[in-house]
PDB file of C-alpha atoms and ligand atoms in Angstrom:
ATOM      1  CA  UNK A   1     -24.561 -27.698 -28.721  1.00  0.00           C
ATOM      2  CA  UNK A   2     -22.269 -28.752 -25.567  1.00  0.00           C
ATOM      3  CA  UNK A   3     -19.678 -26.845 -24.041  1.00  0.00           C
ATOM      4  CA  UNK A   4     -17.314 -28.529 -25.681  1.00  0.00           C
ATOM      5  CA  UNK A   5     -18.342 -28.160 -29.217  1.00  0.00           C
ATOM      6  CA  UNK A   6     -18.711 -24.287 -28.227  1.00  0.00           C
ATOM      7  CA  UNK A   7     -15.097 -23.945 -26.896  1.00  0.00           C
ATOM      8  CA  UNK A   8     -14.263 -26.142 -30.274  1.00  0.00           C
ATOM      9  CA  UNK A   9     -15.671 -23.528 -32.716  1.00  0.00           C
ATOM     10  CA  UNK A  10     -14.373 -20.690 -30.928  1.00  0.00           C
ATOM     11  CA  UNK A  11     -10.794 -21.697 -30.566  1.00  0.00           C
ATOM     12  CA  UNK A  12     -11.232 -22.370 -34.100  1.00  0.00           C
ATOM     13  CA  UNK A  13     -12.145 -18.979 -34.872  1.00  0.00           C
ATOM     14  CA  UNK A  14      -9.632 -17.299 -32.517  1.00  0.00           C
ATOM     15  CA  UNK A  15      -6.798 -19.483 -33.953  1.00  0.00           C
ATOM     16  CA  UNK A  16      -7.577 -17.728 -37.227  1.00  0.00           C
ATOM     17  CA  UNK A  17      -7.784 -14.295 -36.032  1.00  0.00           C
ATOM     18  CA  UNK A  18      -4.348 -14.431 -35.064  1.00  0.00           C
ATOM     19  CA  UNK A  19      -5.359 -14.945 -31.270  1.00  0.00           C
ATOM     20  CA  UNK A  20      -1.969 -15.938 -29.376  1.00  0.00           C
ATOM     21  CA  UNK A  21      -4.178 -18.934 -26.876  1.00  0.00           C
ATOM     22  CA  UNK A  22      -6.888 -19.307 -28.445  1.00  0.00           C
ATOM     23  CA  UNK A  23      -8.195 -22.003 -26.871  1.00  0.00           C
ATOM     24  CA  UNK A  24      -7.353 -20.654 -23.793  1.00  0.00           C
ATOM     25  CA  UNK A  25      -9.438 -17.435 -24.545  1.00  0.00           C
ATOM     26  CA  UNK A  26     -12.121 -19.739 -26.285  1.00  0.00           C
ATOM     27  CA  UNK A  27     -12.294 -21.072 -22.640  1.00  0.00           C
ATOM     28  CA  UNK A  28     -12.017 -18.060 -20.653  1.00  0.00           C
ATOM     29  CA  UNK A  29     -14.641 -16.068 -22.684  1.00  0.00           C
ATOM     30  CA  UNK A  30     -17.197 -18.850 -22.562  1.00  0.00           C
ATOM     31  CA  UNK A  31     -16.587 -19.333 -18.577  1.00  0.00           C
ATOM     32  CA  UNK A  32     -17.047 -15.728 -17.949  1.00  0.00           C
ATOM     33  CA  UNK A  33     -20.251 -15.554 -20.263  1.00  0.00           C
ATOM     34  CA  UNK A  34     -21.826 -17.884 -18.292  1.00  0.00           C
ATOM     35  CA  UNK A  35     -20.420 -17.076 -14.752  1.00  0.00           C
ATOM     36  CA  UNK A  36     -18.728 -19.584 -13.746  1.00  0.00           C
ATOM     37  CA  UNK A  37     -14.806 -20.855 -13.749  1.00  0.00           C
ATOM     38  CA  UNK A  38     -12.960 -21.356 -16.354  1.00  0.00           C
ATOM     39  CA  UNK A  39     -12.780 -25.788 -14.058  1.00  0.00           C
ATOM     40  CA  UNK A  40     -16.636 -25.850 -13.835  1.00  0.00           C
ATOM     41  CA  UNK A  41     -16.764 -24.764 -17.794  1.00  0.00           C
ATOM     42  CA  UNK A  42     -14.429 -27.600 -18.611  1.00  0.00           C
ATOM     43  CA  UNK A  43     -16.581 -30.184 -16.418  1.00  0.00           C
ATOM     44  CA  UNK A  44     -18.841 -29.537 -19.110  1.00  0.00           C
ATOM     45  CA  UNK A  45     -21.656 -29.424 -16.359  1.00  0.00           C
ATOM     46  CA  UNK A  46     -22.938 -26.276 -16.362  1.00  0.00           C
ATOM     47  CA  UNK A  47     -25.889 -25.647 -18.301  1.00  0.00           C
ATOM     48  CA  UNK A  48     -25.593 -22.366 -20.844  1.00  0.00           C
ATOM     49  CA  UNK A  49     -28.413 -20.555 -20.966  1.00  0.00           C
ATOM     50  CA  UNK A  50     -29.280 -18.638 -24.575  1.00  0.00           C
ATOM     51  CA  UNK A  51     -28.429 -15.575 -23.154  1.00  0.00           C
ATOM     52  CA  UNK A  52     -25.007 -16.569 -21.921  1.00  0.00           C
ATOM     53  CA  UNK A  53     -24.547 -18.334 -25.181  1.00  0.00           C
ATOM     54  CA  UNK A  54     -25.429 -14.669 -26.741  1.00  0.00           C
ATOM     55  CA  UNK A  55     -22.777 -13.294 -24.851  1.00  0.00           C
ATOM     56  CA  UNK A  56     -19.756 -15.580 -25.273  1.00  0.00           C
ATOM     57  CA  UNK A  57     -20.714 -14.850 -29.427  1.00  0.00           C
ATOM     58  CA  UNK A  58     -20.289 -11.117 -29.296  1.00  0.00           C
ATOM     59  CA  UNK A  59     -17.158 -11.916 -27.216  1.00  0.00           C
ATOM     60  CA  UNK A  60     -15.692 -13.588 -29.757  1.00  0.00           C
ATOM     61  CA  UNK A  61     -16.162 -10.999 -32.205  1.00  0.00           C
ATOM     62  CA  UNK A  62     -14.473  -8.757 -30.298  1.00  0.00           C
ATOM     63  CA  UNK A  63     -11.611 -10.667 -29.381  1.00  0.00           C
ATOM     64  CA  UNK A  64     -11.561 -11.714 -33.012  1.00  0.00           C
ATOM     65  CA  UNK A  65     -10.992  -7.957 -33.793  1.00  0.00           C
ATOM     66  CA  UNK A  66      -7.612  -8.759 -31.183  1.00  0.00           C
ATOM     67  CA  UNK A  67      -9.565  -6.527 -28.245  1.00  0.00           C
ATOM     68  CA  UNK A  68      -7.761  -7.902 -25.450  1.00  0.00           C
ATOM     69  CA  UNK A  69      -9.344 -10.470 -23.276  1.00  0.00           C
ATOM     70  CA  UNK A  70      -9.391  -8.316 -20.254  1.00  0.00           C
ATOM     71  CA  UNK A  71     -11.202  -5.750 -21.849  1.00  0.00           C
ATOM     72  CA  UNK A  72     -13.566  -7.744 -23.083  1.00  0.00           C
ATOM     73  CA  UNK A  73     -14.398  -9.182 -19.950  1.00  0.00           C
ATOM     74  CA  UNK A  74     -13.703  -6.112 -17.555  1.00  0.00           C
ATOM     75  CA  UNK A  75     -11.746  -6.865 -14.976  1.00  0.00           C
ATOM     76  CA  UNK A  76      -7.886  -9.087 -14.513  1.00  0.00           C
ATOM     77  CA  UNK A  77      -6.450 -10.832 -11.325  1.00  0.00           C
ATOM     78  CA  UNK A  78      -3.169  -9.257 -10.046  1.00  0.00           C
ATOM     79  CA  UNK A  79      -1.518 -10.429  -7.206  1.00  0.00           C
ATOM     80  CA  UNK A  80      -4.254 -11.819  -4.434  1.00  0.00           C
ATOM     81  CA  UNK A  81      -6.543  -8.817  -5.507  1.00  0.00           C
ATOM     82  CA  UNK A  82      -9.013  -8.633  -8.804  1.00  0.00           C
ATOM     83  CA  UNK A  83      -8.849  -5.149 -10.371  1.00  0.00           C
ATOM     84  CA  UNK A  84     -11.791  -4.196 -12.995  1.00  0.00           C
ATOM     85  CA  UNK A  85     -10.744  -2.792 -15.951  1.00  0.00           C
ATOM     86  CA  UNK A  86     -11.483  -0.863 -19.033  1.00  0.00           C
ATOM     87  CA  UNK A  87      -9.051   0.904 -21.812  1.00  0.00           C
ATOM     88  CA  UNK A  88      -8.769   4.163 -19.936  1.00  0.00           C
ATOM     89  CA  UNK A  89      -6.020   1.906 -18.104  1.00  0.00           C
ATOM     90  CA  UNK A  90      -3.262  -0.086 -19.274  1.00  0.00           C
ATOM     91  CA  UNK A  91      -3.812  -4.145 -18.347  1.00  0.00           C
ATOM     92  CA  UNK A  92      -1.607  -4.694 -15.185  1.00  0.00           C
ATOM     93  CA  UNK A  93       0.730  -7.456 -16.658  1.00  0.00           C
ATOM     94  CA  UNK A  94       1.975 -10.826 -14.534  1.00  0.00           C
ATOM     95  CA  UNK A  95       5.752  -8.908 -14.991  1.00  0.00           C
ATOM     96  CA  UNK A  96       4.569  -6.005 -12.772  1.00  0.00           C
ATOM     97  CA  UNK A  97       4.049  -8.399  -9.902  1.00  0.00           C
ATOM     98  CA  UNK A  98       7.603  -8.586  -9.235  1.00  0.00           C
ATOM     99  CA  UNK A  99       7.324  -4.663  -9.025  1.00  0.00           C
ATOM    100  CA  UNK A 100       5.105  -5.195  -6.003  1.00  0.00           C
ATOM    101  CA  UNK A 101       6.968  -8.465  -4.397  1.00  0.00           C
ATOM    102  CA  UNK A 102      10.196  -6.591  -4.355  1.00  0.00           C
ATOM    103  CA  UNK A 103       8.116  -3.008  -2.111  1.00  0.00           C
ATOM    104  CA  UNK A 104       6.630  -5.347  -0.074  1.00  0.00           C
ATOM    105  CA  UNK A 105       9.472  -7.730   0.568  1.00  0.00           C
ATOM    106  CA  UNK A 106      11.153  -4.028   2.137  1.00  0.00           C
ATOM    107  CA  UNK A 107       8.112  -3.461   4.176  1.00  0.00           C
ATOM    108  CA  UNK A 108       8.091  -0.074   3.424  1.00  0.00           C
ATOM    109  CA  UNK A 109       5.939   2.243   6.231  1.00  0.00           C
ATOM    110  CA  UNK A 110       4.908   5.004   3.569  1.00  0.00           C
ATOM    111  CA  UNK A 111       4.998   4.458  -0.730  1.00  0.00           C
ATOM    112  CA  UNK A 112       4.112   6.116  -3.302  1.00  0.00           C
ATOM    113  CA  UNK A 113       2.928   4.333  -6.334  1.00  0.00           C
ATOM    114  CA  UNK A 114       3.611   6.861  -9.418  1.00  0.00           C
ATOM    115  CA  UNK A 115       1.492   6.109 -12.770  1.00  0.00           C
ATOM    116  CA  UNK A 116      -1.084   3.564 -10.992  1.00  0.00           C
ATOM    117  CA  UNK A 117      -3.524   3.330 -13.871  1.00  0.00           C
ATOM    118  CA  UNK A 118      -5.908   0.682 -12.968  1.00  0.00           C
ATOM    119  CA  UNK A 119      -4.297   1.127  -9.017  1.00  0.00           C
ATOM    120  CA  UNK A 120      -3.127  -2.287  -9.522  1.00  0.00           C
ATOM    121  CA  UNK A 121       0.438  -1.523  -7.761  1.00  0.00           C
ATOM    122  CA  UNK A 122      -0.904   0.633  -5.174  1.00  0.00           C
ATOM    123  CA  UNK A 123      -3.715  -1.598  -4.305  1.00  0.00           C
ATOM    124  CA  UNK A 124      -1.777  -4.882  -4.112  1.00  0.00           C
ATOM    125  CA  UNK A 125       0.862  -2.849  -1.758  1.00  0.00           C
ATOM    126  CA  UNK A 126      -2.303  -1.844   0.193  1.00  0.00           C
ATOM    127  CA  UNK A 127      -3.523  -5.525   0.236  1.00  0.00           C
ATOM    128  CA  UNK A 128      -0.249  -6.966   1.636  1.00  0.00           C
ATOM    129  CA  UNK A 129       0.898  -3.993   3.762  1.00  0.00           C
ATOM    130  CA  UNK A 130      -2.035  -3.505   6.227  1.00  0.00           C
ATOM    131  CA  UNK A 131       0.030  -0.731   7.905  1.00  0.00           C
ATOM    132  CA  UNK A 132       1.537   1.132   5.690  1.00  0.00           C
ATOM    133  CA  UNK A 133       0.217   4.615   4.263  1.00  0.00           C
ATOM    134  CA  UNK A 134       0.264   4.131   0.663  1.00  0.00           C
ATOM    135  CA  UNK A 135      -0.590   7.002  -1.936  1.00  0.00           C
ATOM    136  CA  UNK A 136      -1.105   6.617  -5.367  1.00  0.00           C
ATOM    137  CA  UNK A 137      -0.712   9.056  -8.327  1.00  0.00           C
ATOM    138  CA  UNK A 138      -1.431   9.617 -12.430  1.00  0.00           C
ATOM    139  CA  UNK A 139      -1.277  12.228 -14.856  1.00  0.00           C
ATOM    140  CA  UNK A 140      -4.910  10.620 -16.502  1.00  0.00           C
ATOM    141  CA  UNK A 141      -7.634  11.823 -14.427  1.00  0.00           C
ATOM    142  CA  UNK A 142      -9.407   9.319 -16.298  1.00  0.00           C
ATOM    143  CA  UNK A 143      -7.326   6.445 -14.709  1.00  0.00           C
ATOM    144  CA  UNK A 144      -7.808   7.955 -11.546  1.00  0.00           C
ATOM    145  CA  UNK A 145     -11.600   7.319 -11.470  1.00  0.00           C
ATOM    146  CA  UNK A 146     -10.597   3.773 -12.794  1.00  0.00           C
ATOM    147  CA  UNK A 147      -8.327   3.175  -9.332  1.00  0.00           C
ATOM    148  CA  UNK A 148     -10.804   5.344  -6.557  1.00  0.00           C
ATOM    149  CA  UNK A 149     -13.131   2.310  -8.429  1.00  0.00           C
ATOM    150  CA  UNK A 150     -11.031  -0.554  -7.623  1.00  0.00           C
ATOM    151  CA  UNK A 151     -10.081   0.786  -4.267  1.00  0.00           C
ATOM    152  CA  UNK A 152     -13.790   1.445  -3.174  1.00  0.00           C
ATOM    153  CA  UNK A 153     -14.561  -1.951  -4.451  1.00  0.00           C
ATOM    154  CA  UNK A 154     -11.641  -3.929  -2.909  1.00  0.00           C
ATOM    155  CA  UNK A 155     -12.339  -2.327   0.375  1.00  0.00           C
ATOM    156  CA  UNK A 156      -8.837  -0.775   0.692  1.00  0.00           C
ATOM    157  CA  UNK A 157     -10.141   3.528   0.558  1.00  0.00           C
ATOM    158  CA  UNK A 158      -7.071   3.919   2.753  1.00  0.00           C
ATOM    159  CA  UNK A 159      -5.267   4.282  -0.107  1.00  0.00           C
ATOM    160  CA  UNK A 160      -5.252   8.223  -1.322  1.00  0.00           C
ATOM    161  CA  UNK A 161      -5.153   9.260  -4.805  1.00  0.00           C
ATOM    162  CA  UNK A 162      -3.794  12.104  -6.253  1.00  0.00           C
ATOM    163  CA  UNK A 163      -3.815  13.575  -9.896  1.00  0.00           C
ATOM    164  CA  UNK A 164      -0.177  14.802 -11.037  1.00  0.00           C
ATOM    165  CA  UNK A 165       2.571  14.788 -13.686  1.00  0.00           C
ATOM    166  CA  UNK A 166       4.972  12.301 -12.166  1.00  0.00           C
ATOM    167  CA  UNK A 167       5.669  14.301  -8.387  1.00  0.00           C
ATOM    168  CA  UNK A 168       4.128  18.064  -9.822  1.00  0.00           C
ATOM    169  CA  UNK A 169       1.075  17.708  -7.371  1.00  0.00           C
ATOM    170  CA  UNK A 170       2.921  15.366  -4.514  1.00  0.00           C
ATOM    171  CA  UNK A 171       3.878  16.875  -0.988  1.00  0.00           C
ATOM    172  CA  UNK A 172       5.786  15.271   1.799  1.00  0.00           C
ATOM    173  CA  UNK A 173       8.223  12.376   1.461  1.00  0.00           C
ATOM    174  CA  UNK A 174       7.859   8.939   1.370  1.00  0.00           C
ATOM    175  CA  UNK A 175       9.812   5.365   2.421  1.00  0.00           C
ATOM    176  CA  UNK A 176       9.573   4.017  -1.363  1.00  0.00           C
ATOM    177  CA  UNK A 177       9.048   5.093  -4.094  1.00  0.00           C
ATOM    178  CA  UNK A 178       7.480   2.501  -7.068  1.00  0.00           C
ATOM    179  CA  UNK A 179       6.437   3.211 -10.734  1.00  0.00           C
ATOM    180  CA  UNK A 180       5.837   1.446 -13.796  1.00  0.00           C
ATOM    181  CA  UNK A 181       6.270   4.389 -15.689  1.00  0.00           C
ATOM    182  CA  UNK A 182       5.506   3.930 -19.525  1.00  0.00           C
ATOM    183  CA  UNK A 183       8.816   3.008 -21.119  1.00  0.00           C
ATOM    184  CA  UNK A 184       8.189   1.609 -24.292  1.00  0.00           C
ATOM    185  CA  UNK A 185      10.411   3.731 -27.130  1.00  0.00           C
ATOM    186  CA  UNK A 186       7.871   5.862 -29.252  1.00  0.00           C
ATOM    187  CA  UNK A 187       9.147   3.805 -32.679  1.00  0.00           C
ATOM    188  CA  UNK A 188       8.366   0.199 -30.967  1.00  0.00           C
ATOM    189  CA  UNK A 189       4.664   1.063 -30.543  1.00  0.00           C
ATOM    190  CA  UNK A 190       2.926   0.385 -33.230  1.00  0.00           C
ATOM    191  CA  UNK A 191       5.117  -2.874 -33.573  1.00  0.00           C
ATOM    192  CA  UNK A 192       3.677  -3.845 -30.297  1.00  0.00           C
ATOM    193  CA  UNK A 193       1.261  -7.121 -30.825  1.00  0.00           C
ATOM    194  CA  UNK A 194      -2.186  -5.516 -31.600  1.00  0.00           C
ATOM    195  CA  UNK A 195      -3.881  -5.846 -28.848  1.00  0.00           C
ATOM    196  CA  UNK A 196      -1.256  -3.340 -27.371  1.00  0.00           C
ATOM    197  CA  UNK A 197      -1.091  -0.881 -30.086  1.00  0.00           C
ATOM    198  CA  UNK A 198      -4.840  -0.791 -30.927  1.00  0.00           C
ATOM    199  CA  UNK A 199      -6.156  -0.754 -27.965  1.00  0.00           C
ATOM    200  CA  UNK A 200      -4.036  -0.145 -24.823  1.00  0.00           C
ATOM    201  CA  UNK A 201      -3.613   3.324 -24.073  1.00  0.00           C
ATOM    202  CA  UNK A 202      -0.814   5.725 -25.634  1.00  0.00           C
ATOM    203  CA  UNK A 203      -0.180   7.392 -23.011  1.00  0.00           C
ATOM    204  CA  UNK A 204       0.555   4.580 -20.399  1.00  0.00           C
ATOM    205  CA  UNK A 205       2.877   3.051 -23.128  1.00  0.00           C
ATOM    206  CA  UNK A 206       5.098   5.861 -25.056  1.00  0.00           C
ATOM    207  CA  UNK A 207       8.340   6.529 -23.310  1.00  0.00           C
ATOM    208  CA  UNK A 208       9.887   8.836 -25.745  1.00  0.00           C
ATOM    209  CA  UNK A 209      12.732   8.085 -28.436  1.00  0.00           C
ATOM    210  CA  UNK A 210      14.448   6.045 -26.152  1.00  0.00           C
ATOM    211  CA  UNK A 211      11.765   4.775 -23.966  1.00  0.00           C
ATOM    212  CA  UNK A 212      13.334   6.156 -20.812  1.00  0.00           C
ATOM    213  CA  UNK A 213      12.611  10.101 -20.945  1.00  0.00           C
ATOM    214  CA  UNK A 214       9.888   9.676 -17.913  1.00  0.00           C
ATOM    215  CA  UNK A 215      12.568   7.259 -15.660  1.00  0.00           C
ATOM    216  CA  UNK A 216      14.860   9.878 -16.018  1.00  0.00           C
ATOM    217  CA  UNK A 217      12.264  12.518 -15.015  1.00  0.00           C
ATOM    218  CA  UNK A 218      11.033  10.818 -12.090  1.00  0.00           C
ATOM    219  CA  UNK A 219      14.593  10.006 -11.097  1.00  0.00           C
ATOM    220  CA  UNK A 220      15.337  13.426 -11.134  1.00  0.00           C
ATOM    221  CA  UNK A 221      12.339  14.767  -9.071  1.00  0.00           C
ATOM    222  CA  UNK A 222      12.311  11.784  -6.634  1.00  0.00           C
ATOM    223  CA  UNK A 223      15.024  12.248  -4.394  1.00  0.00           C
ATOM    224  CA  UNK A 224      13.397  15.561  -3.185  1.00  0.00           C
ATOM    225  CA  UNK A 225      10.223  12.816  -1.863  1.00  0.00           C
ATOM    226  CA  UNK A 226      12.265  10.112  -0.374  1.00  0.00           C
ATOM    227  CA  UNK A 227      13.456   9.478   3.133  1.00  0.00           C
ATOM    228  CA  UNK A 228      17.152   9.344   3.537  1.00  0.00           C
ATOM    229  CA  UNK A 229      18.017   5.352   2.526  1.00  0.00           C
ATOM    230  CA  UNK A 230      14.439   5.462   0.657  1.00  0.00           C
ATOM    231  CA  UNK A 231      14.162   2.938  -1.630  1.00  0.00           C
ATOM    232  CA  UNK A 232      12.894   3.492  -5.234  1.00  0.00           C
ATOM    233  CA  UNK A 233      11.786   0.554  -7.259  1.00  0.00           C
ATOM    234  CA  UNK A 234      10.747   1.148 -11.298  1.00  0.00           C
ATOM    235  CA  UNK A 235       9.601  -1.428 -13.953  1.00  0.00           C
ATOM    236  CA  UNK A 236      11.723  -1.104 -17.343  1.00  0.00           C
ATOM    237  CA  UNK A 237      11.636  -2.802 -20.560  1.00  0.00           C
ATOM    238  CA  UNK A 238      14.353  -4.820 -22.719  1.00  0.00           C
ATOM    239  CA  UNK A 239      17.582  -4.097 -22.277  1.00  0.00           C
ATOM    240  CA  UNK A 240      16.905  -0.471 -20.227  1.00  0.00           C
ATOM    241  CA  UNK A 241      18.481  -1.836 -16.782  1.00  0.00           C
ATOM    242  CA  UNK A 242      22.023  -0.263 -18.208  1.00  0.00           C
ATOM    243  CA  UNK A 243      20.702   3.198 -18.628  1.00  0.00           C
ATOM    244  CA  UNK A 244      18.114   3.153 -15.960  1.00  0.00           C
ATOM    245  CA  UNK A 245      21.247   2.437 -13.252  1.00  0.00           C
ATOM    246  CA  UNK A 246      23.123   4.981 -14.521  1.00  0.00           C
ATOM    247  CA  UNK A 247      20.202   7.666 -14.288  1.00  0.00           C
ATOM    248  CA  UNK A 248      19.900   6.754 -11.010  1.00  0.00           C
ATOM    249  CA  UNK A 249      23.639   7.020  -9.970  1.00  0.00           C
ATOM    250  CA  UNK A 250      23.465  10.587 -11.356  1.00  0.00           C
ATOM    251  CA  UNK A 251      20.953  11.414  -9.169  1.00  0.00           C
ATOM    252  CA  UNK A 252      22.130  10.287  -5.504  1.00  0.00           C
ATOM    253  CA  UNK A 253      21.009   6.989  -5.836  1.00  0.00           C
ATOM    254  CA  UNK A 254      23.441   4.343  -4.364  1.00  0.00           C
ATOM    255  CA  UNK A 255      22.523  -0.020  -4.206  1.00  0.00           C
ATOM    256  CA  UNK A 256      21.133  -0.126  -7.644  1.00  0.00           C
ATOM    257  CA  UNK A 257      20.072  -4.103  -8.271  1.00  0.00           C
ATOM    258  CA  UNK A 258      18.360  -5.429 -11.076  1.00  0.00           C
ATOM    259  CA  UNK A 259      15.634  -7.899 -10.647  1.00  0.00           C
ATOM    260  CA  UNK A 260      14.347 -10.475 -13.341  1.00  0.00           C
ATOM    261  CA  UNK A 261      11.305 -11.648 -14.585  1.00  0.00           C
ATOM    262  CA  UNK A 262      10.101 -15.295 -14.894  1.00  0.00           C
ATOM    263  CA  UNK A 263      11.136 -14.629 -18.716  1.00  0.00           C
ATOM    264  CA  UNK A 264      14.724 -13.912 -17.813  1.00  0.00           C
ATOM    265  CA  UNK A 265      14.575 -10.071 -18.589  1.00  0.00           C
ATOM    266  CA  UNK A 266      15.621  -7.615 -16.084  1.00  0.00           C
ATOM    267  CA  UNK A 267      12.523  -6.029 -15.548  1.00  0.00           C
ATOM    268  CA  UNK A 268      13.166  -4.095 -12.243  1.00  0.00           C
ATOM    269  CA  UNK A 269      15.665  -1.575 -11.218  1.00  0.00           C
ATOM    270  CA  UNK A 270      15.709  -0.528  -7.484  1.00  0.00           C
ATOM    271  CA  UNK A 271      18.157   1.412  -5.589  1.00  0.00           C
ATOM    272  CA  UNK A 272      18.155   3.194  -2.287  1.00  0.00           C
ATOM    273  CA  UNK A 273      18.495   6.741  -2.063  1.00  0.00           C
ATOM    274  CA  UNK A 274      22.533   7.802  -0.474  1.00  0.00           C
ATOM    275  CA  UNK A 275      21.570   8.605   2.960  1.00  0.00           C
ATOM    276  CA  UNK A 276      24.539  10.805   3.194  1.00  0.00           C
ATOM    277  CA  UNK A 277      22.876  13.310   0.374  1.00  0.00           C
ATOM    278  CA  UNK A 278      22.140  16.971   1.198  1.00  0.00           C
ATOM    279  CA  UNK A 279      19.220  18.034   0.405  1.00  0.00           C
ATOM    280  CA  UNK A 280      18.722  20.301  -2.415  1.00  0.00           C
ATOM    281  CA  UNK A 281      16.155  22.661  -1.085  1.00  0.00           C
TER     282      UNK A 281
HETATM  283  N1  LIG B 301       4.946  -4.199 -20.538  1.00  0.00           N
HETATM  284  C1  LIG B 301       4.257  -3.333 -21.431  1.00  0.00           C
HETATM  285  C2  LIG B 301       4.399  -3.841 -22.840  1.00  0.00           C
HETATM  286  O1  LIG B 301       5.481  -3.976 -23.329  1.00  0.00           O
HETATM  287  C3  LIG B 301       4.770  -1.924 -21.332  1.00  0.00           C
HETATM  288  C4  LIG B 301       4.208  -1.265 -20.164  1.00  0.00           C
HETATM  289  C5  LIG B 301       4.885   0.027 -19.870  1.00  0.00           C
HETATM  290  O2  LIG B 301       5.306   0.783 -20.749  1.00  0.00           O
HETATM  291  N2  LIG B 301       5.005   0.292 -18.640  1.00  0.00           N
HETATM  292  O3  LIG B 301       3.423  -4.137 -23.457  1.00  0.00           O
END
């Protein structure tokens, strides 16, 4: 059977599963089975060996049983960096790339990237801001390991890792402050598409009732971690960039802007910290 016949059936089969692109994935899976690019696979030039043809079949199982593409394959390309991946993490999304445009655009000379899961945030700042001292942090110690991975691998250990609840475990201050905290509302979940709800993790999703309860944590423990005129950047969902000002003017924050995504959805809220505040301790 040719590649093309192979990517044929299994688009087939994805497209019944429910699979959003399945051709796409069809393509993908088969590429990545056989270790090439997704361009060489479509030449139709490279020759499958039965072992690679083996593989790309228990892909598609999986992915027929919605298990996320990413997972399946282990690892997803963020920003000019490649970040390997398994469900102890949450996927880093195309969305969250605006999170990391927007810190870097302010050249920040210290951050702190709170919830960094995979590291993808953290190690994308690191990639593009050679200087700066960047420190990373998650409540999962499991995602943790996942990002001291990526960061060995990508050759950017200058990045430090920490394990703590939003700032608990954090010392010192910072020049920005960046999170994509999770923030979906606890009732959405399970109407998330399934490859979300079944197998992304809980904990990197569930924001409470009204998806915002760790934003408004953070917001309230971040000013004591920020350099006067610090700037704090956060990834929100739908609708949230109302609230999520408002949390922030409560809390010293002054220059709020939202930022959209390529959908059209403000997905990020930044502000700079009042450099005129006292400090509270
Ligand atoms: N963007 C994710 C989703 O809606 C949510 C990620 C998050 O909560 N930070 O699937």
């Amino acid at each position: 059977m040719d590649n093309r016949a192979l990517i044929d059936i299994g688009a087939e089969r994805l497209e019944a599963a429910g699979v959003e692109t399945p051709r796409l994935d069809a393509e993908l899976l088969l590429a990545e089975a056989a270790g090439v690019t997704r361009s060489e696979i479509l030449a139709g030039l490279t020759e499958l060996t039965p072992s690679a043809i083996g593989t790309y079949e228990k892909w598609l199982v999986r992915r027929e049983a919605r298990e996320p593409l990413a997972y399946i394959v282990g690892r997803q390309g963020f920003r000019h960096i490649d970040l390997v991946i398994d469900p102890r993490v949450l996927i880093p999304r195309p969305e969250t790339e605006l999170l990391v445009e927007l810190v870097a655009a302010a050249a920040p000379l210290s951050v702190l990237d709170v919830a960094t899961g995979s590291g993808a945030v953290a190690l994308a700042l690191a990639d593009e801001l050679e200087t700066a001292a960047i420190t990373a942090c998650d409540v999962s110690a499991d995602a943790i390991v996942v990002a001291r991975a990526n960061a060995e691998r990508l050759g950017l250990s200058r990045v430090k890792f920490v394990e703590s609840d939003l700032l608990d475990a954090i010392d010192g201050g910072f020049d920005a402050i960046v999170a994509n905290l999770p923030y979906v509302e606890s009732g959405d979940i399970d109407g998330l598409q399934r490859e979300v709800a079944e197998f992304e993790p809980r904990l990197a999703l569930d924001g409470g009732d009204d998806g915002l309860d760790l934003v408004r944590e953070l917001v309230r423990q971040a000013p004591d971690h920020l350099a006067p005129g610090g700037l704090i950047a956060l990834e929100i969902g739908l609708g949230q960039a109302p609230a999520t000002e408002q949390i922030l003017a409560e809390n010293g924050f002054v220059k709020m802007a939202s930022h959209r995504d390529l959908a059209g959805i403000e997905r990020v809220v930044s502000a700079r910290l009042d450099p005129g505040r006292q400090p509270t301790a």
